[in-house]
Short mmCIF file of C-alpha atoms and ligand atoms in Angstrom, two decimals:
data_model
loop_
_atom_site.label_atom_id
_atom_site.label_comp_id
_atom_site.label_asym_id
_atom_site.label_seq_id
_atom_site.Cartn_x
_atom_site.Cartn_y
_atom_site.Cartn_z
CA UNK A 1 1.63 -27.52 -10.77
CA UNK A 2 -0.83 -26.73 -8.01
CA UNK A 3 0.81 -29.08 -5.55
CA UNK A 4 4.33 -27.80 -6.14
CA UNK A 5 6.15 -25.88 -3.41
CA UNK A 6 7.59 -22.43 -3.70
CA UNK A 7 11.28 -21.64 -2.97
CA UNK A 8 12.27 -22.16 0.68
CA UNK A 9 13.00 -18.49 1.27
CA UNK A 10 9.59 -17.33 -0.06
CA UNK A 11 8.27 -14.60 2.22
CA UNK A 12 4.71 -15.52 3.23
CA UNK A 13 2.97 -13.07 5.53
CA UNK A 14 0.50 -10.31 6.06
CA UNK A 15 0.40 -6.54 5.71
CA UNK A 16 -1.06 -3.51 7.48
CA UNK A 17 -0.30 0.20 7.64
CA UNK A 18 0.40 2.19 10.80
CA UNK A 19 -2.48 4.59 10.39
CA UNK A 20 -5.07 1.91 9.74
CA UNK A 21 -4.23 -0.25 12.76
CA UNK A 22 -2.20 1.47 15.48
CA UNK A 23 -4.66 3.96 16.93
CA UNK A 24 -3.09 5.87 19.86
CA UNK A 25 -3.24 8.90 17.61
CA UNK A 26 -2.18 11.37 20.34
CA UNK A 27 -0.08 9.07 22.56
CA UNK A 28 3.71 8.96 23.04
CA UNK A 29 4.35 12.50 21.70
CA UNK A 30 2.75 11.74 18.36
CA UNK A 31 1.69 14.68 16.20
CA UNK A 32 -1.43 14.93 14.01
CA UNK A 33 -1.30 13.38 10.56
CA UNK A 34 -3.64 13.63 7.59
CA UNK A 35 -5.05 10.22 8.52
CA UNK A 36 -6.11 11.71 11.89
CA UNK A 37 -8.35 14.28 10.16
CA UNK A 38 -10.01 11.72 7.81
CA UNK A 39 -13.61 11.27 8.82
CA UNK A 40 -15.38 8.02 7.99
CA UNK A 41 -16.90 7.96 4.52
CA UNK A 42 -20.08 6.27 3.43
CA UNK A 43 -20.28 3.09 1.43
CA UNK A 44 -19.09 3.89 -2.09
CA UNK A 45 -17.88 7.37 -1.22
CA UNK A 46 -14.44 8.70 -0.42
CA UNK A 47 -13.44 10.18 2.95
CA UNK A 48 -13.83 13.74 4.06
CA UNK A 49 -10.66 15.40 5.34
CA UNK A 50 -11.55 18.10 7.84
CA UNK A 51 -9.47 21.18 8.47
CA UNK A 52 -7.94 20.15 11.81
CA UNK A 53 -9.74 18.01 14.38
CA UNK A 54 -13.42 19.00 14.55
CA UNK A 55 -15.35 18.28 17.70
CA UNK A 56 -18.22 15.84 17.27
CA UNK A 57 -16.76 14.25 14.09
CA UNK A 58 -15.88 10.55 14.30
CA UNK A 59 -12.33 9.76 13.12
CA UNK A 60 -11.97 5.95 12.86
CA UNK A 61 -8.18 5.96 12.72
CA UNK A 62 -7.82 7.56 16.11
CA UNK A 63 -8.25 4.28 17.88
CA UNK A 64 -8.26 2.02 14.83
CA UNK A 65 -7.74 -1.51 16.18
CA UNK A 66 -5.38 -0.41 18.96
CA UNK A 67 -2.39 -2.27 17.57
CA UNK A 68 -0.24 0.24 19.46
CA UNK A 69 -1.17 -1.48 22.75
CA UNK A 70 -1.98 -4.96 21.43
CA UNK A 71 0.91 -5.60 19.06
CA UNK A 72 2.26 -8.49 21.17
CA UNK A 73 -1.01 -10.39 21.02
CA UNK A 74 -1.35 -9.64 17.29
CA UNK A 75 2.21 -10.69 16.39
CA UNK A 76 1.76 -13.87 18.40
CA UNK A 77 -1.26 -14.66 16.24
CA UNK A 78 0.72 -13.92 13.06
CA UNK A 79 3.39 -16.27 14.36
CA UNK A 80 0.77 -18.94 15.01
CA UNK A 81 -0.25 -18.62 11.34
CA UNK A 82 3.40 -19.22 10.44
CA UNK A 83 4.16 -15.78 8.99
CA UNK A 84 7.69 -15.42 7.68
CA UNK A 85 7.28 -11.68 7.36
CA UNK A 86 5.00 -8.86 8.48
CA UNK A 87 4.62 -5.67 6.54
CA UNK A 88 3.75 -2.48 8.46
CA UNK A 89 4.58 1.20 8.07
CA UNK A 90 5.95 3.99 10.21
CA UNK A 91 3.67 6.74 11.40
CA UNK A 92 5.82 9.76 10.42
CA UNK A 93 4.21 11.83 13.16
CA UNK A 94 5.39 9.40 15.88
CA UNK A 95 8.97 10.09 14.84
CA UNK A 96 8.72 13.78 13.85
CA UNK A 97 5.42 15.08 15.28
CA UNK A 98 5.37 18.18 13.06
CA UNK A 99 7.71 16.84 10.37
CA UNK A 100 10.25 19.64 10.31
CA UNK A 101 11.94 19.16 13.70
CA UNK A 102 15.69 18.47 13.88
CA UNK A 103 15.41 15.94 16.77
CA UNK A 104 13.40 12.72 16.47
CA UNK A 105 10.87 11.75 19.12
CA UNK A 106 12.47 8.98 21.16
CA UNK A 107 9.15 7.53 22.37
CA UNK A 108 8.05 7.01 18.77
CA UNK A 109 11.31 5.34 17.82
CA UNK A 110 11.15 3.11 20.85
CA UNK A 111 7.65 1.94 19.92
CA UNK A 112 8.84 0.59 16.56
CA UNK A 113 11.85 -0.98 18.32
CA UNK A 114 9.41 -2.93 20.43
CA UNK A 115 7.32 -3.97 17.37
CA UNK A 116 10.35 -5.12 15.38
CA UNK A 117 11.88 -6.91 18.35
CA UNK A 118 8.63 -8.75 18.88
CA UNK A 119 8.55 -9.82 15.23
CA UNK A 120 12.17 -10.99 15.35
CA UNK A 121 11.52 -12.90 18.55
CA UNK A 122 8.97 -14.95 16.53
CA UNK A 123 11.28 -15.29 13.56
CA UNK A 124 9.17 -12.86 11.53
CA UNK A 125 11.01 -10.53 9.11
CA UNK A 126 9.68 -6.97 9.43
CA UNK A 127 8.94 -5.34 6.01
CA UNK A 128 8.68 -1.58 6.38
CA UNK A 129 6.89 1.00 4.25
CA UNK A 130 8.25 4.36 5.23
CA UNK A 131 5.25 6.42 4.17
CA UNK A 132 1.87 4.84 3.86
CA UNK A 133 -1.01 7.27 3.31
CA UNK A 134 -0.26 9.77 6.08
CA UNK A 135 1.57 13.09 6.11
CA UNK A 136 2.19 15.28 9.12
CA UNK A 137 -0.66 17.80 9.11
CA UNK A 138 1.74 20.58 10.12
CA UNK A 139 3.69 20.06 6.88
CA UNK A 140 0.42 20.25 4.94
CA UNK A 141 -0.61 23.47 6.58
CA UNK A 142 2.75 25.24 6.78
CA UNK A 143 4.46 24.08 3.60
CA UNK A 144 1.68 22.82 1.26
CA UNK A 145 2.98 19.28 1.71
CA UNK A 146 4.54 17.65 -1.37
CA UNK A 147 3.86 20.66 -3.59
CA UNK A 148 6.94 22.12 -1.83
CA UNK A 149 10.50 21.02 -2.63
CA UNK A 150 11.38 21.34 1.10
CA UNK A 151 9.46 18.06 1.65
CA UNK A 152 12.36 16.15 0.07
CA UNK A 153 14.63 17.13 2.94
CA UNK A 154 12.05 16.41 5.63
CA UNK A 155 11.33 13.00 4.18
CA UNK A 156 15.03 12.14 3.70
CA UNK A 157 15.72 13.11 7.32
CA UNK A 158 12.95 10.73 8.39
CA UNK A 159 14.43 7.93 6.27
CA UNK A 160 17.98 8.48 7.55
CA UNK A 161 16.71 8.41 11.13
CA UNK A 162 14.89 5.13 10.53
CA UNK A 163 17.70 3.46 8.55
CA UNK A 164 20.24 4.26 11.25
CA UNK A 165 18.01 3.28 14.13
CA UNK A 166 16.73 -0.03 12.72
CA UNK A 167 19.75 -0.99 10.59
CA UNK A 168 20.15 -4.31 12.41
CA UNK A 169 16.43 -5.12 12.63
CA UNK A 170 14.90 -4.28 9.28
CA UNK A 171 16.31 -5.41 5.94
CA UNK A 172 13.35 -4.83 3.56
CA UNK A 173 12.05 -1.29 3.06
CA UNK A 174 9.68 0.45 0.69
CA UNK A 175 9.85 4.23 0.29
CA UNK A 176 6.20 5.18 -0.52
CA UNK A 177 3.06 3.14 -0.53
CA UNK A 178 1.37 3.14 -3.97
CA UNK A 179 3.35 6.07 -5.30
CA UNK A 180 1.19 6.14 -8.44
CA UNK A 181 -1.94 7.00 -6.36
CA UNK A 182 -0.76 10.62 -6.00
CA UNK A 183 -2.55 11.56 -9.23
CA UNK A 184 -5.70 9.58 -8.34
CA UNK A 185 -6.11 10.72 -4.78
CA UNK A 186 -3.58 13.47 -3.91
CA UNK A 187 -4.87 13.92 -0.37
CA UNK A 188 -4.60 10.38 0.82
CA UNK A 189 -1.27 9.82 -0.93
CA UNK A 190 0.47 13.13 -0.40
CA UNK A 191 -1.53 15.47 1.82
CA UNK A 192 -2.54 17.73 -1.08
CA UNK A 193 -5.93 19.43 -1.07
CA UNK A 194 -6.41 19.93 -4.79
CA UNK A 195 -9.27 22.46 -4.34
CA UNK A 196 -6.69 24.91 -3.08
CA UNK A 197 -4.82 25.08 -6.42
CA UNK A 198 -5.66 26.70 -9.76
CA UNK A 199 -3.87 24.09 -11.81
CA UNK A 200 -4.10 20.84 -9.78
CA UNK A 201 -2.66 18.69 -12.47
CA UNK A 202 0.55 20.67 -12.82
CA UNK A 203 0.88 20.70 -9.05
CA UNK A 204 0.26 16.94 -8.69
CA UNK A 205 2.91 16.01 -11.19
CA UNK A 206 5.31 18.42 -9.52
CA UNK A 207 4.60 16.83 -6.16
CA UNK A 208 5.05 13.42 -7.73
CA UNK A 209 8.47 14.53 -8.97
CA UNK A 210 9.47 15.62 -5.49
CA UNK A 211 8.37 12.24 -4.13
CA UNK A 212 10.34 10.43 -6.83
CA UNK A 213 13.46 12.41 -5.97
CA UNK A 214 12.92 11.93 -2.26
CA UNK A 215 12.57 8.18 -2.76
CA UNK A 216 15.76 8.02 -4.86
CA UNK A 217 17.76 10.00 -2.31
CA UNK A 218 16.47 7.68 0.47
CA UNK A 219 17.55 4.61 -1.51
CA UNK A 220 21.04 6.03 -1.92
CA UNK A 221 21.37 6.92 1.75
CA UNK A 222 19.97 3.59 2.83
CA UNK A 223 22.59 1.72 0.80
CA UNK A 224 25.34 3.77 2.41
CA UNK A 225 24.01 2.98 5.88
CA UNK A 226 23.58 -0.73 5.28
CA UNK A 227 24.58 -2.27 1.95
CA UNK A 228 22.46 -5.33 2.83
CA UNK A 229 19.25 -3.37 2.81
CA UNK A 230 16.77 -4.22 0.07
CA UNK A 231 14.86 -1.05 -0.76
CA UNK A 232 11.88 -1.24 -3.04
CA UNK A 233 9.28 0.93 -4.70
CA UNK A 234 5.62 0.18 -4.27
CA UNK A 235 2.80 0.69 -6.79
CA UNK A 236 -0.86 -0.03 -7.05
CA UNK A 237 -0.88 -2.35 -10.09
CA UNK A 238 -3.89 -1.17 -12.13
CA UNK A 239 -4.37 -4.01 -14.62
CA UNK A 240 -6.84 -3.10 -17.31
CA UNK A 241 -7.96 -4.86 -20.43
CA UNK A 242 -9.12 -3.32 -23.70
CA UNK A 243 -12.90 -3.79 -24.00
CA UNK A 244 -12.65 -5.10 -27.55
CA UNK A 245 -9.95 -6.18 -29.97
CA UNK A 246 -10.25 -2.86 -31.80
CA UNK A 247 -6.87 -1.13 -32.17
CA UNK A 248 -8.40 2.05 -30.72
CA UNK A 249 -9.49 0.34 -27.53
CA UNK A 250 -6.03 -1.27 -27.20
CA UNK A 251 -4.29 2.02 -27.75
CA UNK A 252 -6.48 3.66 -25.13
CA UNK A 253 -5.70 0.82 -22.75
CA UNK A 254 -1.98 1.23 -23.35
CA UNK A 255 -2.24 4.94 -22.53
CA UNK A 256 -4.16 4.04 -19.41
CA UNK A 257 -1.38 1.73 -18.18
CA UNK A 258 1.28 4.29 -19.17
CA UNK A 259 -0.09 6.69 -16.56
CA UNK A 260 1.12 4.22 -13.96
CA UNK A 261 4.36 3.00 -15.58
CA UNK A 262 5.25 6.72 -15.51
CA UNK A 263 6.24 6.10 -11.88
CA UNK A 264 7.74 2.68 -11.98
CA UNK A 265 9.85 3.52 -15.01
CA UNK A 266 11.54 6.33 -13.08
CA UNK A 267 12.05 4.33 -9.95
CA UNK A 268 13.51 1.29 -11.70
CA UNK A 269 15.46 3.01 -14.50
CA UNK A 270 16.35 6.35 -12.95
CA UNK A 271 14.90 8.68 -15.54
CA UNK A 272 11.64 9.76 -17.15
CA UNK A 273 10.89 7.76 -20.29
CA UNK A 274 10.58 9.62 -23.62
CA UNK A 275 6.90 8.74 -23.56
CA UNK A 276 6.50 10.30 -20.09
CA UNK A 277 8.25 13.47 -21.28
CA UNK A 278 5.95 13.71 -24.29
CA UNK A 279 2.95 13.15 -22.01
CA UNK A 280 3.99 16.10 -19.84
CA UNK A 281 4.55 18.25 -22.94
CA UNK A 282 1.10 17.38 -24.28
CA UNK A 283 -0.47 18.31 -20.97
CA UNK A 284 1.56 21.56 -20.92
CA UNK A 285 3.03 20.54 -17.60
CA UNK A 286 6.47 22.05 -17.02
CA UNK A 287 8.25 20.46 -14.10
CA UNK A 288 10.89 21.94 -11.81
CA UNK A 289 13.60 19.31 -12.38
CA UNK A 290 17.16 20.29 -11.54
CA UNK A 291 20.37 18.72 -12.88
CA UNK A 292 20.95 17.38 -9.33
CA UNK A 293 17.47 15.78 -9.33
CA UNK A 294 18.43 13.89 -12.47
CA UNK A 295 21.62 12.56 -10.85
CA UNK A 296 19.65 11.60 -7.73
CA UNK A 297 17.06 9.68 -9.74
CA UNK A 298 19.79 7.75 -11.51
CA UNK A 299 21.64 6.95 -8.29
CA UNK A 300 18.56 5.80 -6.39
CA UNK A 301 16.92 3.08 -8.48
CA UNK A 302 15.25 0.36 -6.44
CA UNK A 303 16.10 -3.26 -5.66
CA UNK A 304 12.62 -4.67 -6.07
CA UNK A 305 9.04 -3.78 -7.00
CA UNK A 306 6.32 -4.05 -4.38
CA UNK A 307 2.78 -4.19 -5.71
CA UNK A 308 -0.74 -4.16 -4.45
CA UNK A 309 -3.13 -6.08 -6.60
CA UNK A 310 -6.84 -6.56 -5.83
CA UNK A 311 -8.79 -6.38 -9.08
CA UNK A 312 -8.75 -5.52 -12.76
CA UNK A 313 -10.69 -3.08 -14.94
CA UNK A 314 -11.68 -2.60 -18.59
CA UNK A 315 -10.94 0.37 -20.85
CA UNK A 316 -12.75 1.62 -23.95
CA UNK A 317 -11.83 4.35 -26.43
CA UNK A 318 -15.49 5.08 -27.02
CA UNK A 319 -16.49 8.03 -24.85
CA UNK A 320 -20.11 6.85 -24.94
CA UNK A 321 -19.17 3.73 -22.99
CA UNK A 322 -20.05 4.92 -19.51
CA UNK A 323 -17.93 4.18 -16.47
CA UNK A 324 -19.81 1.46 -14.73
CA UNK A 325 -17.54 0.26 -12.00
CA UNK A 326 -15.11 1.72 -9.51
CA UNK A 327 -12.59 0.16 -7.27
CA UNK A 328 -9.33 0.84 -5.48
CA UNK A 329 -9.45 4.48 -6.55
CA UNK A 330 -9.79 3.56 -10.22
CA UNK A 331 -12.70 3.59 -12.63
CA UNK A 332 -13.55 1.41 -15.61
CA UNK A 333 -16.13 -0.62 -17.46
CA UNK A 334 -17.72 -3.77 -16.18
CA UNK A 335 -16.03 -7.00 -17.18
CA UNK A 336 -18.78 -9.58 -17.83
CA UNK A 337 -16.38 -12.46 -17.20
CA UNK A 338 -15.60 -11.52 -13.61
CA UNK A 339 -17.37 -11.74 -10.26
CA UNK A 340 -17.45 -8.71 -7.99
CA UNK A 341 -16.68 -8.23 -4.29
CA UNK A 342 -19.19 -6.72 -1.84
CA UNK A 343 -17.54 -3.36 -2.72
CA UNK A 344 -17.83 -4.08 -6.46
CA UNK A 345 -14.11 -4.66 -7.02
CA UNK A 346 -13.82 -7.12 -9.94
CA UNK A 347 -12.13 -10.29 -8.82
CA UNK A 348 -9.51 -11.55 -11.24
CA UNK A 349 -6.90 -14.16 -10.18
CA UNK A 350 -5.61 -14.66 -13.74
CA UNK A 351 -5.02 -10.91 -13.82
CA UNK A 352 -2.47 -11.33 -11.05
CA UNK A 353 -0.50 -13.76 -13.20
CA UNK A 354 -0.70 -11.35 -16.17
CA UNK A 355 0.36 -8.40 -13.96
CA UNK A 356 3.38 -10.28 -12.63
CA UNK A 357 4.41 -11.18 -16.16
CA UNK A 358 3.93 -7.65 -17.41
CA UNK A 359 6.12 -6.20 -14.72
CA UNK A 360 8.83 -8.85 -14.89
CA UNK A 361 9.06 -8.64 -18.70
CA UNK A 362 9.38 -4.91 -18.41
CA UNK A 363 11.90 -4.58 -15.59
CA UNK A 364 13.48 -7.98 -14.72
CA UNK A 365 13.44 -7.05 -11.06
CA UNK A 366 12.15 -9.22 -8.21
CA UNK A 367 8.48 -8.52 -7.41
CA UNK A 368 6.99 -8.58 -3.93
CA UNK A 369 3.17 -8.87 -3.75
CA UNK A 370 2.73 -6.81 -0.63
CA UNK A 371 -1.02 -6.38 -0.84
CA UNK A 372 -3.72 -8.76 -2.04
CA UNK A 373 -6.95 -9.63 -0.30
CA UNK A 374 -10.71 -9.40 -0.18
CA UNK A 375 -12.68 -6.66 1.60
CA UNK A 376 -15.98 -8.28 2.58
CA UNK A 377 -18.78 -8.16 5.07
CA UNK A 378 -18.29 -10.96 7.63
CA UNK A 379 -21.26 -12.27 9.49
CA UNK A 380 -20.40 -12.57 13.18
CA UNK A 381 -22.53 -15.00 15.21
CA UNK A 382 -21.69 -14.84 18.91
CA UNK A 383 -19.66 -17.85 20.00
CA UNK A 384 -19.13 -19.18 16.49
CA UNK A 385 -16.11 -18.89 14.23
CA UNK A 386 -16.51 -16.69 11.12
CA UNK A 387 -16.92 -18.92 8.09
CA UNK A 388 -15.21 -16.76 5.49
CA UNK A 389 -15.07 -19.29 2.65
CA UNK A 390 -15.41 -16.39 0.11
CA UNK A 391 -12.12 -14.94 1.42
CA UNK A 392 -10.41 -18.37 1.23
CA UNK A 393 -11.68 -18.73 -2.38
CA UNK A 394 -10.29 -15.34 -3.32
CA UNK A 395 -6.90 -15.94 -1.72
CA UNK A 396 -6.68 -19.49 -3.14
CA UNK A 397 -7.39 -18.28 -6.66
CA UNK A 398 -4.78 -15.51 -6.50
CA UNK A 399 -2.14 -17.66 -4.85
CA UNK A 400 -2.68 -20.38 -7.47
CA UNK A 401 -2.11 -17.86 -10.30
CA UNK A 402 0.86 -16.37 -8.50
CA UNK A 403 2.32 -19.91 -8.41
CA UNK A 404 1.75 -20.28 -12.15
CA UNK A 405 3.60 -17.00 -12.73
CA UNK A 406 6.53 -18.26 -10.65
CA UNK A 407 6.70 -21.93 -11.56
CA UNK A 408 5.40 -21.89 -15.16
CA UNK A 409 6.40 -18.41 -16.37
CA UNK A 410 9.62 -17.95 -14.40
CA UNK A 411 8.68 -14.68 -12.73
CA UNK A 412 10.85 -13.83 -9.73
CA UNK A 413 8.40 -13.22 -6.87
CA UNK A 414 9.98 -12.73 -3.45
CA UNK A 415 6.91 -13.03 -1.31
CA UNK A 416 3.21 -12.55 -0.74
CA UNK A 417 1.51 -10.68 2.11
CA UNK A 418 -2.25 -10.74 2.58
CA UNK A 419 -3.58 -7.20 3.00
CA UNK A 420 -5.23 -6.44 6.30
CA UNK A 421 -4.24 -9.79 7.74
CA UNK A 422 -6.04 -8.55 10.79
CA UNK A 423 -9.28 -6.48 10.33
CA UNK A 424 -8.44 -2.78 10.18
CA UNK A 425 -9.89 0.58 9.13
CA UNK A 426 -10.50 0.79 5.38
CA UNK A 427 -8.27 3.39 3.72
CA UNK A 428 -10.74 4.59 1.11
CA UNK A 429 -13.92 4.57 3.19
CA UNK A 430 -12.91 4.49 6.84
CA UNK A 431 -15.24 1.56 7.41
CA UNK A 432 -14.54 -1.33 9.75
CA UNK A 433 -17.19 -3.48 8.18
CA UNK A 434 -15.06 -3.78 5.05
CA UNK A 435 -13.00 -6.56 6.54
CA UNK A 436 -9.88 -8.08 4.99
CA UNK A 437 -8.60 -9.98 8.03
CA UNK A 438 -8.00 -13.58 8.77
CA UNK A 439 -8.27 -12.36 12.37
CA UNK A 440 -11.53 -10.73 13.37
CA UNK A 441 -11.51 -7.58 15.50
CA UNK A 442 -14.62 -6.75 17.52
CA UNK A 443 -15.20 -3.17 16.44
CA UNK A 444 -17.90 -1.55 14.30
CA UNK A 445 -18.28 1.52 12.13
CA UNK A 446 -19.29 3.67 15.10
CA UNK A 447 -16.16 2.73 17.04
CA UNK A 448 -18.04 0.37 19.36
CA UNK A 449 -16.77 -3.03 20.39
CA UNK A 450 -14.33 -4.72 22.78
CA UNK A 451 -11.47 -4.92 20.25
CA UNK A 452 -11.27 -8.66 21.06
CA UNK A 453 -9.37 -10.71 18.44
CA UNK A 454 -10.73 -14.02 17.04
CA UNK A 455 -9.41 -16.45 14.46
CA UNK A 456 -11.59 -16.78 11.32
CA UNK A 457 -11.77 -19.95 9.19
CA UNK A 458 -9.25 -18.35 6.76
CA UNK A 459 -6.74 -18.13 9.62
CA UNK A 460 -6.50 -21.93 9.76
CA UNK A 461 -6.53 -22.21 5.93
CA UNK A 462 -3.65 -19.71 5.44
CA UNK A 463 -1.66 -21.40 8.25
CA UNK A 464 -1.80 -24.62 6.25
CA UNK A 465 -0.81 -22.87 3.03
CA UNK A 466 2.28 -21.42 4.69
CA UNK A 467 3.12 -24.70 6.45
CA UNK A 468 3.07 -26.49 3.07
CA UNK A 469 4.99 -23.61 1.46
CA UNK A 470 2.18 -23.16 -1.00
CA UNK A 471 1.93 -26.78 -2.07
CA UNK A 472 -1.46 -27.21 -0.39
CA UNK A 473 -4.18 -24.67 -1.12
CA UNK A 474 -7.06 -26.86 0.09
C1 BG6 B 501 -4.42 -0.22 -0.89
C2 BG6 B 501 -3.82 0.58 0.24
O1 BG6 B 501 -4.63 0.54 -2.02
O2 BG6 B 501 -5.65 -0.78 -0.70
C3 BG6 B 501 -4.31 0.18 1.62
O3 BG6 B 501 -2.41 0.54 0.23
C4 BG6 B 501 -5.79 -0.08 1.56
O4 BG6 B 501 -3.96 1.17 2.55
C5 BG6 B 501 -6.05 -1.19 0.58
O5 BG6 B 501 -6.37 -0.37 2.78
C6 BG6 B 501 -7.50 -1.64 0.50
O6 BG6 B 501 -8.29 -0.49 0.22
P1 BG6 B 501 -9.54 -0.15 1.14
O7 BG6 B 501 -9.97 1.13 0.65
O8 BG6 B 501 -10.48 -1.24 0.94
O9 BG6 B 501 -8.98 -0.11 2.54
#
């Protein structure tokens, strides 16, 4: 099995987001986004979002890795690795600096033309996430971001502009990055400062509904603009296991997973499941859902499911079992069978195979693994290549289990993109030292460094994986 190839059209590649790599935060008419007011957090802590730009505070995303100016060099390196695709996102504030303008910013649109043209020149398919963890700050301050129904129209206008402009360049789209994160971290996912609301839970689920409707409307419009588009949803896949075989632990675990299927059920089926409706009733959450919203949800179901998968967790029904481990915005109990990363994310390759099976059994839609990778501290010795064997081990294990899911279990997986294929700013902590890349970037947590790019050992390993179409993982 391990030496078998994947289908010829399998999309191997890498992934980044605009706000974590572009920099140039105030260049080319760009407005301020929530990512621009996210200060660097400390190890193990979240990020602090300031009210506006505060003098003297360091904002790592402002320069990030300067992809805005270095995209040609970076895409050439991706091409050297043999990428078939490259996933990035659009910085909303490059296109509509405030978010509610009627005219798009031509300089912003032209930048993404250049990026996509460069990809296509190298035979690399651009994969575009429309909204990845940044919201125009103006929309946050003036409208309360996604707590306001008006956001649907602003977002749909953005999508229509992008679909029309890049209709001949981009085929694969995703509407929102990790849409299920809105209830875990409303600020990063949707520009919502929960401390400003009396009933944050009600408001988060309302905002989630507006995002779901906005996504569905975008899918419908995208299909009208170009019927060849493939438009997907994207979720953080939060695999968790019951701690014991007790029915109570398993029931608790099921409820845990249901919090996330809440989103994918709507985006794939076009309506809230009976279980989701009961959940809202139990929580006494009454949503503003119009008859038109229901029609929009039905008309805008997705073509594929994009997932991020990094780790797994464990659930217990026993309240005395303390939460012992965190990771990727989730919390759970330590799994004694698994190793942990430098950031204590529990490494679980088999879990990827289980996740792919779970999703395919449930929806029978193609799945695109658009994020998987290892955030680790790399030791840089001047003049020597980084020997990131730990990253190779992680990727090898996950790719091997992905292959089992495809070749043994029959799951339809469209492609696989390594997260942070080039070192970038961590989303949850703002650190640079949490490196995912197969390409090293000379920059540290204080924003110092030359931004020079260097190939790591994993660069050469992944190149060989792609060249062999997955048949060689050595
Ligand atoms: C995903 C996000 O959840 O995890 C990315 O879509 C993020 O934006 C990635 O970078 C890894 O998380 P972190 O916090 O290590 O950057």
